Amino acid sequence: MKILLIGEYSRLHNSLKEGLVALSHEVTIIGCGDKFKQFPVDYSIYARICHENKIANFLFKSIRKVIGLDFEKIEKAIRFYLILPKLNSYHHVQLINSDALETYPILSRFLYKKLFKKIKSRSLLICGDEVPVVDYWFQNELKYSVLNPYFEDNSLENQFQFPLKYRKENYRKTFDWLKENCQKLITSDLDYEIPMQKMGFQTTFIPNPINIDTIAFKNLEIEDKVIIFLGINRLSYIKKGINYFEKALEIIQKKYTDKIEIIVTENIPYNKYISKYNKTHILLDQVFAYDQGYNALEAMTKGKVVFTGAETEFLNQYQLQEDEVCINALPDENEIATKLSYLIEHPDKMIEISKSARNFIEKEHNYKIIAAKYLTCWEV
């Protein structure tokens, strides 16, 4: 079977591809590689001219500043249009979200319509910001969401341009069109499943696939210092609550000067990011979450102790105890510092969580089992 996956922001589609290929299917990924993360794709729609040609980059930035026209979005649309003739004989196509092409919504709809004439079986994956998800966050019924900092300070609007764009009519129109033209809506974790259900959508919940065959587990060896890793993505810094981690690190740095080593990186490619945290014991992922995202899951697979989303809804979903497979990171630097302190002083607990994390991934996120669930959902 030939399967087309469009968009890649977290390595989800790459891991799904690996699972599908292991089950003897042919898979193609189209995407941008998500800027500095540089995820692999089979056909790239990365805006190379806008980014790599200095003269063009300066000219296009000037035009965008004056009249608001974004040539990066236009270049992505053109690149996808040129790939369209190659996209024949596919049995299924999945979009990673309604803005999978990262272009203007009107161009997205034009291109989707052309693509959907070729492929009749389609699914829309909800694994990040999306129209109904953002709508539900604005109802402010959850105890917190990624929009909490924005609700507290509207001057941060520029920092939340990605989720807030889904409030605009053009993006809403694209989602509504896809909702009517995709047979399946699929959610990848509870951060999106909960809002979609609350907003009245019928979805299929399929956990993120993790390639447990290529990601090796390593027993935590705590000899001299406990090594703590924080990888910062400036584009999602406030949205993920990274400031709470930074404040917590300041607290424990003073308290455990000789017992810890802290590694902080910022906006580095995925492969470098992975190599940096390989030697660490604790990884600080994100605060405003109820379930784990992709970075957290990969780190848990390696046996790292991860501070991330692990709320009551997650514990109930998988029948787990609090902080059993990862540490629930709350928007409170003192609470985070307290949990870090406990682990530093109880290394045996870290080793216990490390092993539980790997077992959990093997049970709930095995990429081949997850790939089979997608095939069943797609019914192709």
mmCIF file of C-alpha atoms in Angstrom:
data_model
loop_
_atom_site.group_PDB
_atom_site.id
_atom_site.type_symbol
_atom_site.label_atom_id
_atom_site.label_comp_id
_atom_site.label_asym_id
_atom_site.label_seq_id
_atom_site.Cartn_x
_atom_site.Cartn_y
_atom_site.Cartn_z
ATOM 1 C CA MET A 1 0.000 0.000 0.000
ATOM 2 C CA LYS A 2 1.217 3.518 -0.815
ATOM 3 C CA ILE A 3 0.702 6.085 1.952
ATOM 4 C CA LEU A 4 1.376 9.825 1.823
ATOM 5 C CA LEU A 5 2.108 11.757 5.032
ATOM 6 C CA ILE A 6 2.128 15.544 4.769
ATOM 7 C CA GLY A 7 3.825 17.711 7.413
ATOM 8 C CA GLU A 8 6.418 16.979 10.072
ATOM 9 C CA TYR A 9 6.872 18.981 13.295
ATOM 10 C CA SER A 10 8.034 16.499 15.899
ATOM 11 C CA ARG A 11 9.230 13.310 14.170
ATOM 12 C CA LEU A 12 5.775 11.756 14.613
ATOM 13 C CA HIS A 13 5.341 11.122 10.887
ATOM 14 C CA ASN A 14 8.871 9.721 10.575
ATOM 15 C CA SER A 15 8.229 7.214 13.360
ATOM 16 C CA LEU A 16 4.854 6.323 11.867
ATOM 17 C CA LYS A 17 6.569 5.802 8.516
ATOM 18 C CA GLU A 18 9.082 3.449 10.137
ATOM 19 C CA GLY A 19 6.239 1.434 11.643
ATOM 20 C CA LEU A 20 4.324 1.290 8.370
ATOM 21 C CA VAL A 21 7.453 0.307 6.401
ATOM 22 C CA ALA A 22 8.100 -2.468 8.950
ATOM 23 C CA LEU A 23 4.585 -3.698 8.103
ATOM 24 C CA SER A 24 5.536 -3.753 4.390
ATOM 25 C CA HIS A 25 3.908 -0.526 3.221
ATOM 26 C CA GLU A 26 5.381 2.196 0.993
ATOM 27 C CA VAL A 27 5.411 5.623 2.648
ATOM 28 C CA THR A 28 6.304 9.131 1.455
ATOM 29 C CA ILE A 29 6.678 12.200 3.685
ATOM 30 C CA ILE A 30 6.303 15.749 2.375
ATOM 31 C CA GLY A 31 7.222 18.673 4.617
ATOM 32 C CA CYS A 32 9.597 21.469 5.532
ATOM 33 C CA GLY A 33 11.605 19.602 8.176
ATOM 34 C CA ASP A 34 10.394 22.155 10.749
ATOM 35 C CA LYS A 35 13.061 24.837 10.318
ATOM 36 C CA PHE A 36 16.109 24.384 12.576
ATOM 37 C CA LYS A 37 15.002 20.892 13.683
ATOM 38 C CA GLN A 38 15.718 19.511 10.194
ATOM 39 C CA PHE A 39 13.532 16.402 10.354
ATOM 40 C CA PRO A 40 13.994 14.160 7.296
ATOM 41 C CA VAL A 41 11.379 14.249 4.515
ATOM 42 C CA ASP A 42 11.151 12.567 1.108
ATOM 43 C CA TYR A 43 9.920 15.667 -0.734
ATOM 44 C CA SER A 44 10.862 19.020 0.761
ATOM 45 C CA ILE A 45 8.749 22.172 0.480
ATOM 46 C CA TYR A 46 11.241 24.132 2.573
ATOM 47 C CA ALA A 47 11.402 27.772 1.402
ATOM 48 C CA ARG A 48 15.014 27.513 0.322
ATOM 49 C CA ILE A 49 15.149 30.695 -1.771
ATOM 50 C CA CYS A 50 13.648 32.806 1.011
ATOM 51 C CA HIS A 51 16.083 31.476 3.608
ATOM 52 C CA GLU A 52 19.322 30.677 1.787
ATOM 53 C CA ASN A 53 19.616 33.534 -0.732
ATOM 54 C CA LYS A 54 20.700 36.591 1.252
ATOM 55 C CA ILE A 55 19.551 39.132 -1.321
ATOM 56 C CA ALA A 56 16.167 37.445 -1.760
ATOM 57 C CA ASN A 57 15.826 37.066 1.995
ATOM 58 C CA PHE A 58 16.412 40.787 2.538
ATOM 59 C CA LEU A 59 14.058 41.750 -0.309
ATOM 60 C CA PHE A 60 11.232 39.433 0.813
ATOM 61 C CA LYS A 61 11.514 40.532 4.442
ATOM 62 C CA SER A 62 11.285 44.179 3.337
ATOM 63 C CA ILE A 63 8.186 43.465 1.239
ATOM 64 C CA ARG A 64 6.539 41.575 4.106
ATOM 65 C CA LYS A 65 7.259 44.487 6.436
ATOM 66 C CA VAL A 66 5.727 47.014 4.045
ATOM 67 C CA ILE A 67 2.694 45.191 2.599
ATOM 68 C CA GLY A 68 2.461 42.038 4.727
ATOM 69 C CA LEU A 69 2.995 39.568 1.853
ATOM 70 C CA ASP A 70 4.881 36.480 3.054
ATOM 71 C CA PHE A 71 6.951 35.025 0.209
ATOM 72 C CA GLU A 72 8.041 32.102 2.393
ATOM 73 C CA LYS A 73 4.438 30.871 2.450
ATOM 74 C CA ILE A 74 4.131 31.417 -1.291
ATOM 75 C CA GLU A 75 7.348 29.519 -2.021
ATOM 76 C CA LYS A 76 6.120 26.533 0.019
ATOM 77 C CA ALA A 77 2.864 26.491 -1.959
ATOM 78 C CA ILE A 78 4.747 26.628 -5.278
ATOM 79 C CA ARG A 79 7.066 23.802 -4.240
ATOM 80 C CA PHE A 80 4.112 21.607 -3.266
ATOM 81 C CA TYR A 81 2.323 22.440 -6.530
ATOM 82 C CA LEU A 82 5.394 21.266 -8.474
ATOM 83 C CA ILE A 83 5.424 17.987 -6.516
ATOM 84 C CA LEU A 84 1.710 17.278 -7.169
ATOM 85 C CA PRO A 85 2.237 15.490 -10.537
ATOM 86 C CA LYS A 86 4.393 12.895 -8.726
ATOM 87 C CA LEU A 87 1.704 12.052 -6.183
ATOM 88 C CA ASN A 88 -0.142 9.349 -8.071
ATOM 89 C CA SER A 89 -1.447 5.921 -7.025
ATOM 90 C CA TYR A 90 -1.484 6.632 -3.272
ATOM 91 C CA HIS A 91 -4.087 4.736 -1.257
ATOM 92 C CA HIS A 92 -4.214 7.150 1.694
ATOM 93 C CA VAL A 93 -3.058 10.647 2.617
ATOM 94 C CA GLN A 94 -2.735 12.055 6.125
ATOM 95 C CA LEU A 95 -2.217 15.728 6.996
ATOM 96 C CA ILE A 96 -0.386 16.479 10.236
ATOM 97 C CA ASN A 97 -2.800 19.379 10.782
ATOM 98 C CA SER A 98 -4.952 21.748 8.727
ATOM 99 C CA ASP A 99 -1.905 23.970 8.046
ATOM 100 C CA ALA A 100 0.315 21.058 6.991
ATOM 101 C CA LEU A 101 1.620 22.999 3.985
ATOM 102 C CA GLU A 102 2.417 26.103 6.069
ATOM 103 C CA THR A 103 1.088 28.457 3.401
ATOM 104 C CA TYR A 104 -1.823 30.870 3.102
ATOM 105 C CA PRO A 105 -5.133 29.110 3.890
ATOM 106 C CA ILE A 106 -6.601 29.965 0.490
ATOM 107 C CA LEU A 107 -3.581 28.334 -1.183
ATOM 108 C CA SER A 108 -3.826 25.340 1.174
ATOM 109 C CA ARG A 109 -7.434 24.733 0.131
ATOM 110 C CA PHE A 110 -6.547 25.089 -3.556
ATOM 111 C CA LEU A 111 -3.725 22.542 -3.218
ATOM 112 C CA TYR A 112 -5.668 20.153 -0.985
ATOM 113 C CA LYS A 113 -8.506 20.079 -3.532
ATOM 114 C CA LYS A 114 -6.077 19.113 -6.292
ATOM 115 C CA LEU A 115 -4.469 16.455 -4.094
ATOM 116 C CA PHE A 116 -7.770 15.011 -2.906
ATOM 117 C CA LYS A 117 -8.876 14.447 -6.511
ATOM 118 C CA LYS A 118 -6.018 11.938 -6.678
ATOM 119 C CA ILE A 119 -6.438 10.302 -3.247
ATOM 120 C CA LYS A 120 -9.873 9.359 -1.953
ATOM 121 C CA SER A 121 -8.934 8.001 1.499
ATOM 122 C CA ARG A 122 -7.850 10.849 3.829
ATOM 123 C CA SER A 123 -7.252 11.630 7.480
ATOM 124 C CA LEU A 124 -6.506 14.769 9.458
ATOM 125 C CA LEU A 125 -4.202 14.393 12.441
ATOM 126 C CA ILE A 126 -4.721 16.668 15.453
ATOM 127 C CA CYS A 127 -1.336 16.749 17.182
ATOM 128 C CA GLY A 128 -0.827 20.426 17.894
ATOM 129 C CA ASP A 129 -2.585 23.770 17.610
ATOM 130 C CA GLU A 130 -5.848 23.413 15.697
ATOM 131 C CA VAL A 131 -9.097 25.363 15.349
ATOM 132 C CA PRO A 132 -11.307 23.401 17.809
ATOM 133 C CA VAL A 133 -8.414 22.920 20.245
ATOM 134 C CA VAL A 134 -7.705 26.653 20.419
ATOM 135 C CA ASP A 135 -11.445 27.375 20.624
ATOM 136 C CA TYR A 136 -11.675 25.142 23.679
ATOM 137 C CA TRP A 137 -8.622 26.725 25.309
ATOM 138 C CA PHE A 138 -10.403 30.066 24.985
ATOM 139 C CA GLN A 139 -13.322 28.687 26.991
ATOM 140 C CA ASN A 140 -10.824 28.540 29.893
ATOM 141 C CA GLU A 141 -12.391 25.430 31.426
ATOM 142 C CA LEU A 142 -9.107 23.580 31.993
ATOM 143 C CA LYS A 143 -7.036 24.340 35.070
ATOM 144 C CA TYR A 144 -4.354 25.526 32.652
ATOM 145 C CA SER A 145 -3.431 25.414 28.957
ATOM 146 C CA VAL A 146 -0.596 26.654 26.766
ATOM 147 C CA LEU A 147 -2.508 29.932 26.448
ATOM 148 C CA ASN A 148 -2.302 30.692 30.177
ATOM 149 C CA PRO A 149 0.552 33.224 29.781
ATOM 150 C CA TYR A 150 -1.404 34.991 27.023
ATOM 151 C CA PHE A 151 -4.586 35.131 29.110
ATOM 152 C CA GLU A 152 -2.566 36.682 31.928
ATOM 153 C CA ASP A 153 -0.799 39.182 29.649
ATOM 154 C CA ASN A 154 -2.305 40.023 26.244
ATOM 155 C CA SER A 155 0.820 41.986 25.322
ATOM 156 C CA LEU A 156 2.403 38.581 24.610
ATOM 157 C CA GLU A 157 0.236 38.198 21.504
ATOM 158 C CA ASN A 158 3.225 38.078 19.145
ATOM 159 C CA GLN A 159 4.596 35.135 21.099
ATOM 160 C CA PHE A 160 1.362 33.219 20.463
ATOM 161 C CA GLN A 161 0.941 33.892 16.758
ATOM 162 C CA PHE A 162 0.872 30.171 15.905
ATOM 163 C CA PRO A 163 -2.086 29.135 18.098
ATOM 164 C CA LEU A 164 -3.899 32.452 17.653
ATOM 165 C CA LYS A 165 -3.895 32.212 13.854
ATOM 166 C CA TYR A 166 -6.439 29.400 14.176
ATOM 167 C CA ARG A 167 -8.919 31.994 15.467
ATOM 168 C CA LYS A 168 -8.864 33.680 12.078
ATOM 169 C CA GLU A 169 -11.685 33.045 9.622
ATOM 170 C CA ASN A 170 -9.430 31.813 6.803
ATOM 171 C CA TYR A 171 -7.853 29.097 8.951
ATOM 172 C CA ARG A 172 -11.273 28.168 10.348
ATOM 173 C CA LYS A 173 -12.587 27.824 6.786
ATOM 174 C CA THR A 174 -9.718 25.467 5.897
ATOM 175 C CA PHE A 175 -10.329 23.281 8.951
ATOM 176 C CA ASP A 176 -14.053 23.138 8.254
ATOM 177 C CA TRP A 177 -13.379 22.105 4.642
ATOM 178 C CA LEU A 178 -10.962 19.383 5.760
ATOM 179 C CA LYS A 179 -13.400 18.164 8.403
ATOM 180 C CA GLU A 180 -15.911 17.542 5.615
ATOM 181 C CA ASN A 181 -13.404 16.006 3.200
ATOM 182 C CA CYS A 182 -11.365 13.737 5.489
ATOM 183 C CA GLN A 183 -12.954 10.497 6.627
ATOM 184 C CA LYS A 184 -11.055 10.399 9.931
ATOM 185 C CA LEU A 185 -9.942 12.862 12.597
ATOM 186 C CA ILE A 186 -7.132 11.383 14.708
ATOM 187 C CA THR A 187 -5.654 12.748 17.952
ATOM 188 C CA SER A 188 -2.140 11.884 19.113
ATOM 189 C CA ASP A 189 -2.349 12.652 22.833
ATOM 190 C CA LEU A 190 -4.740 13.834 25.517
ATOM 191 C CA ASP A 191 -3.800 17.502 25.130
ATOM 192 C CA TYR A 192 -5.747 17.389 21.857
ATOM 193 C CA GLU A 193 -8.151 14.517 22.487
ATOM 194 C CA ILE A 194 -9.728 16.256 25.498
ATOM 195 C CA PRO A 195 -10.482 19.551 23.673
ATOM 196 C CA MET A 196 -11.725 17.769 20.538
ATOM 197 C CA GLN A 197 -14.130 15.655 22.595
ATOM 198 C CA LYS A 198 -15.266 18.684 24.607
ATOM 199 C CA MET A 199 -15.982 20.524 21.357
ATOM 200 C CA GLY A 200 -18.164 17.657 20.154
ATOM 201 C CA PHE A 201 -15.902 16.064 17.531
ATOM 202 C CA GLN A 202 -15.744 12.340 16.858
ATOM 203 C CA THR A 203 -12.077 11.399 16.900
ATOM 204 C CA THR A 204 -9.881 8.316 17.065
ATOM 205 C CA PHE A 205 -7.236 8.537 19.786
ATOM 206 C CA ILE A 206 -3.960 6.877 18.747
ATOM 207 C CA PRO A 207 -0.884 7.517 20.951
ATOM 208 C CA ASN A 208 2.349 8.758 19.385
ATOM 209 C CA PRO A 209 4.464 6.029 17.745
ATOM 210 C CA ILE A 210 7.987 5.570 19.104
ATOM 211 C CA ASN A 211 10.598 3.411 17.372
ATOM 212 C CA ILE A 212 11.698 1.257 20.298
ATOM 213 C CA ASP A 213 14.035 -0.721 18.023
ATOM 214 C CA THR A 214 16.285 2.213 17.150
ATOM 215 C CA ILE A 215 16.119 4.087 20.468
ATOM 216 C CA ALA A 216 18.176 2.152 22.971
ATOM 217 C CA PHE A 217 17.452 2.096 26.695
ATOM 218 C CA LYS A 218 20.437 2.917 28.896
ATOM 219 C CA ASN A 219 20.489 2.233 32.615
ATOM 220 C CA LEU A 220 20.911 5.430 34.599
ATOM 221 C CA GLU A 221 24.377 5.521 36.116
ATOM 222 C CA ILE A 222 24.641 8.267 38.708
ATOM 223 C CA GLU A 223 28.268 8.421 39.758
ATOM 224 C CA ASP A 224 29.330 11.961 40.574
ATOM 225 C CA LYS A 225 26.685 14.504 39.613
ATOM 226 C CA VAL A 226 23.057 14.409 38.542
ATOM 227 C CA ILE A 227 22.941 15.870 35.022
ATOM 228 C CA ILE A 228 19.864 17.939 34.123
ATOM 229 C CA PHE A 229 19.052 18.959 30.542
ATOM 230 C CA LEU A 230 16.897 21.829 29.269
ATOM 231 C CA GLY A 231 16.482 22.254 25.498
ATOM 232 C CA ILE A 232 14.983 25.627 24.615
ATOM 233 C CA ASN A 233 13.006 26.344 21.449
ATOM 234 C CA ARG A 234 12.552 30.130 21.381
ATOM 235 C CA LEU A 235 9.442 29.846 19.206
ATOM 236 C CA SER A 236 7.603 27.933 21.950
ATOM 237 C CA TYR A 237 9.489 29.267 24.999
ATOM 238 C CA ILE A 238 6.519 30.931 26.731
ATOM 239 C CA LYS A 239 3.966 28.483 25.381
ATOM 240 C CA LYS A 240 5.770 25.543 27.001
ATOM 241 C CA GLY A 241 6.428 27.329 30.271
ATOM 242 C CA ILE A 242 10.215 27.139 29.983
ATOM 243 C CA ASN A 243 10.570 30.137 32.318
ATOM 244 C CA TYR A 244 9.330 27.955 35.210
ATOM 245 C CA PHE A 245 12.123 25.460 34.529
ATOM 246 C CA GLU A 246 14.730 28.216 34.401
ATOM 247 C CA LYS A 247 13.598 29.616 37.747
ATOM 248 C CA ALA A 248 13.558 26.129 39.287
ATOM 249 C CA LEU A 249 17.108 25.515 38.028
ATOM 250 C CA GLU A 250 18.262 28.736 39.694
ATOM 251 C CA ILE A 251 16.858 27.446 42.989
ATOM 252 C CA ILE A 252 18.512 24.039 42.881
ATOM 253 C CA GLN A 253 21.766 25.397 41.453
ATOM 254 C CA LYS A 254 22.264 27.306 44.701
ATOM 255 C CA LYS A 255 21.162 24.353 46.809
ATOM 256 C CA TYR A 256 23.160 21.594 45.082
ATOM 257 C CA THR A 257 26.139 23.385 43.554
ATOM 258 C CA ASP A 258 28.454 20.363 43.796
ATOM 259 C CA LYS A 259 25.845 17.679 43.135
ATOM 260 C CA ILE A 260 24.403 18.709 39.765
ATOM 261 C CA GLU A 261 25.427 19.656 36.248
ATOM 262 C CA ILE A 262 23.005 21.658 34.118
ATOM 263 C CA ILE A 263 23.072 21.583 30.306
ATOM 264 C CA VAL A 264 21.036 24.169 28.384
ATOM 265 C CA THR A 265 20.748 24.303 24.582
ATOM 266 C CA GLU A 266 18.809 26.644 22.327
ATOM 267 C CA ASN A 267 17.375 26.188 18.813
ATOM 268 C CA ILE A 268 19.662 23.376 17.651
ATOM 269 C CA PRO A 269 18.920 20.709 14.989
ATOM 270 C CA TYR A 270 17.171 17.535 16.147
ATOM 271 C CA ASN A 271 20.234 15.263 15.813
ATOM 272 C CA LYS A 272 22.424 17.631 17.849
ATOM 273 C CA TYR A 273 19.633 18.001 20.402
ATOM 274 C CA ILE A 274 19.491 14.222 20.859
ATOM 275 C CA SER A 275 23.267 13.853 21.198
ATOM 276 C CA LYS A 276 23.356 16.614 23.830
ATOM 277 C CA TYR A 277 20.866 14.968 26.160
ATOM 278 C CA ASN A 278 22.116 11.392 25.766
ATOM 279 C CA LYS A 279 24.371 11.638 28.813
ATOM 280 C CA THR A 280 21.796 13.317 31.049
ATOM 281 C CA HIS A 281 19.670 11.832 33.832
ATOM 282 C CA ILE A 282 16.800 14.339 33.952
ATOM 283 C CA LEU A 283 15.184 16.135 31.010
ATOM 284 C CA LEU A 284 12.963 19.199 31.433
ATOM 285 C CA ASP A 285 10.397 19.164 28.632
ATOM 286 C CA GLN A 286 7.293 21.327 29.130
ATOM 287 C CA VAL A 287 4.898 22.624 31.761
ATOM 288 C CA PHE A 288 1.530 23.459 30.180
ATOM 289 C CA ALA A 289 0.584 19.898 29.191
ATOM 290 C CA TYR A 290 -1.605 17.005 30.321
ATOM 291 C CA ASP A 291 0.139 14.276 28.314
ATOM 292 C CA GLN A 292 3.608 13.801 26.843
ATOM 293 C CA GLY A 293 4.722 15.255 23.541
ATOM 294 C CA TYR A 294 7.247 13.675 21.227
ATOM 295 C CA ASN A 295 10.470 14.933 22.844
ATOM 296 C CA ALA A 296 9.353 13.632 26.221
ATOM 297 C CA LEU A 297 8.417 10.205 24.859
ATOM 298 C CA GLU A 298 11.736 9.719 23.079
ATOM 299 C CA ALA A 299 13.631 10.696 26.233
ATOM 300 C CA MET A 300 11.497 8.295 28.315
ATOM 301 C CA THR A 301 12.314 5.545 25.811
ATOM 302 C CA LYS A 302 15.993 6.080 26.555
ATOM 303 C CA GLY A 303 15.288 5.868 30.269
ATOM 304 C CA LYS A 304 15.545 9.550 31.132
ATOM 305 C CA VAL A 305 13.488 10.990 33.991
ATOM 306 C CA VAL A 306 11.320 13.552 32.225
ATOM 307 C CA PHE A 307 9.488 16.570 33.658
ATOM 308 C CA THR A 308 6.487 17.034 31.381
ATOM 309 C CA GLY A 309 2.693 16.711 31.255
ATOM 310 C CA ALA A 310 1.367 13.792 33.330
ATOM 311 C CA GLU A 311 -1.910 15.058 34.734
ATOM 312 C CA THR A 312 -4.751 13.106 36.332
ATOM 313 C CA GLU A 313 -6.363 12.558 32.926
ATOM 314 C CA PHE A 314 -3.167 10.878 31.715
ATOM 315 C CA LEU A 315 -2.857 8.736 34.842
ATOM 316 C CA ASN A 316 -6.467 7.580 34.477
ATOM 317 C CA GLN A 317 -6.059 6.846 30.770
ATOM 318 C CA TYR A 318 -3.120 4.492 31.341
ATOM 319 C CA GLN A 319 -3.881 3.332 34.915
ATOM 320 C CA LEU A 320 -0.704 4.803 36.414
ATOM 321 C CA GLN A 321 0.330 6.324 39.722
ATOM 322 C CA GLU A 322 1.524 9.923 40.064
ATOM 323 C CA ASP A 323 5.128 10.394 38.855
ATOM 324 C CA GLU A 324 5.381 6.683 38.042
ATOM 325 C CA VAL A 325 6.740 6.952 34.489
ATOM 326 C CA CYS A 326 7.502 10.692 34.299
ATOM 327 C CA ILE A 327 7.209 13.750 36.530
ATOM 328 C CA ASN A 328 4.173 16.006 36.210
ATOM 329 C CA ALA A 329 5.599 19.514 35.772
ATOM 330 C CA LEU A 330 3.261 22.179 37.155
ATOM 331 C CA PRO A 331 3.456 25.940 36.437
ATOM 332 C CA ASP A 332 5.187 26.559 39.765
ATOM 333 C CA GLU A 333 8.973 26.848 39.960
ATOM 334 C CA ASN A 334 9.005 25.989 43.667
ATOM 335 C CA GLU A 335 7.050 22.802 43.062
ATOM 336 C CA ILE A 336 9.400 21.836 40.228
ATOM 337 C CA ALA A 337 12.439 22.602 42.410
ATOM 338 C CA THR A 338 10.990 20.471 45.227
ATOM 339 C CA LYS A 339 10.561 17.493 42.874
ATOM 340 C CA LEU A 340 14.046 17.972 41.462
ATOM 341 C CA SER A 341 15.478 18.122 44.988
ATOM 342 C CA TYR A 342 13.763 14.870 45.930
ATOM 343 C CA LEU A 343 15.226 13.069 42.915
ATOM 344 C CA ILE A 344 18.720 14.459 43.510
ATOM 345 C CA GLU A 345 18.586 13.197 47.083
ATOM 346 C CA HIS A 346 16.979 9.845 46.114
ATOM 347 C CA PRO A 347 18.843 8.513 43.062
ATOM 348 C CA ASP A 348 17.203 5.096 43.521
ATOM 349 C CA LYS A 349 13.877 6.725 42.704
ATOM 350 C CA MET A 350 15.322 8.044 39.447
ATOM 351 C CA ILE A 351 16.440 4.544 38.485
ATOM 352 C CA GLU A 352 12.977 3.188 39.295
ATOM 353 C CA ILE A 353 11.221 5.844 37.168
ATOM 354 C CA SER A 354 13.718 5.305 34.346
ATOM 355 C CA LYS A 355 12.851 1.602 34.035
ATOM 356 C CA SER A 356 9.123 2.259 34.387
ATOM 357 C CA ALA A 357 9.318 4.875 31.631
ATOM 358 C CA ARG A 358 10.855 2.431 29.157
ATOM 359 C CA ASN A 359 8.325 -0.277 30.020
ATOM 360 C CA PHE A 360 5.483 2.212 29.515
ATOM 361 C CA ILE A 361 6.747 3.224 26.066
ATOM 362 C CA GLU A 362 7.127 -0.394 24.977
ATOM 363 C CA LYS A 363 3.591 -1.147 26.116
ATOM 364 C CA GLU A 364 1.714 1.940 24.907
ATOM 365 C CA HIS A 365 3.815 3.543 22.123
ATOM 366 C CA ASN A 366 5.416 0.672 20.172
ATOM 367 C CA TYR A 367 5.695 2.076 16.649
ATOM 368 C CA LYS A 368 4.639 -1.132 14.892
ATOM 369 C CA ILE A 369 1.545 -1.572 17.050
ATOM 370 C CA ILE A 370 0.676 2.111 16.622
ATOM 371 C CA ALA A 371 1.158 1.856 12.841
ATOM 372 C CA ALA A 372 -1.275 -1.065 12.783
ATOM 373 C CA LYS A 373 -3.803 1.074 14.694
ATOM 374 C CA TYR A 374 -3.503 3.774 12.026
ATOM 375 C CA LEU A 375 -4.127 1.217 9.270
ATOM 376 C CA THR A 376 -7.235 -0.023 11.088
ATOM 377 C CA CYS A 377 -8.466 3.537 11.554
ATOM 378 C CA TRP A 378 -7.872 4.421 7.897
ATOM 379 C CA GLU A 379 -9.634 1.199 6.831
ATOM 380 C CA VAL A 380 -7.496 0.851 3.727
#
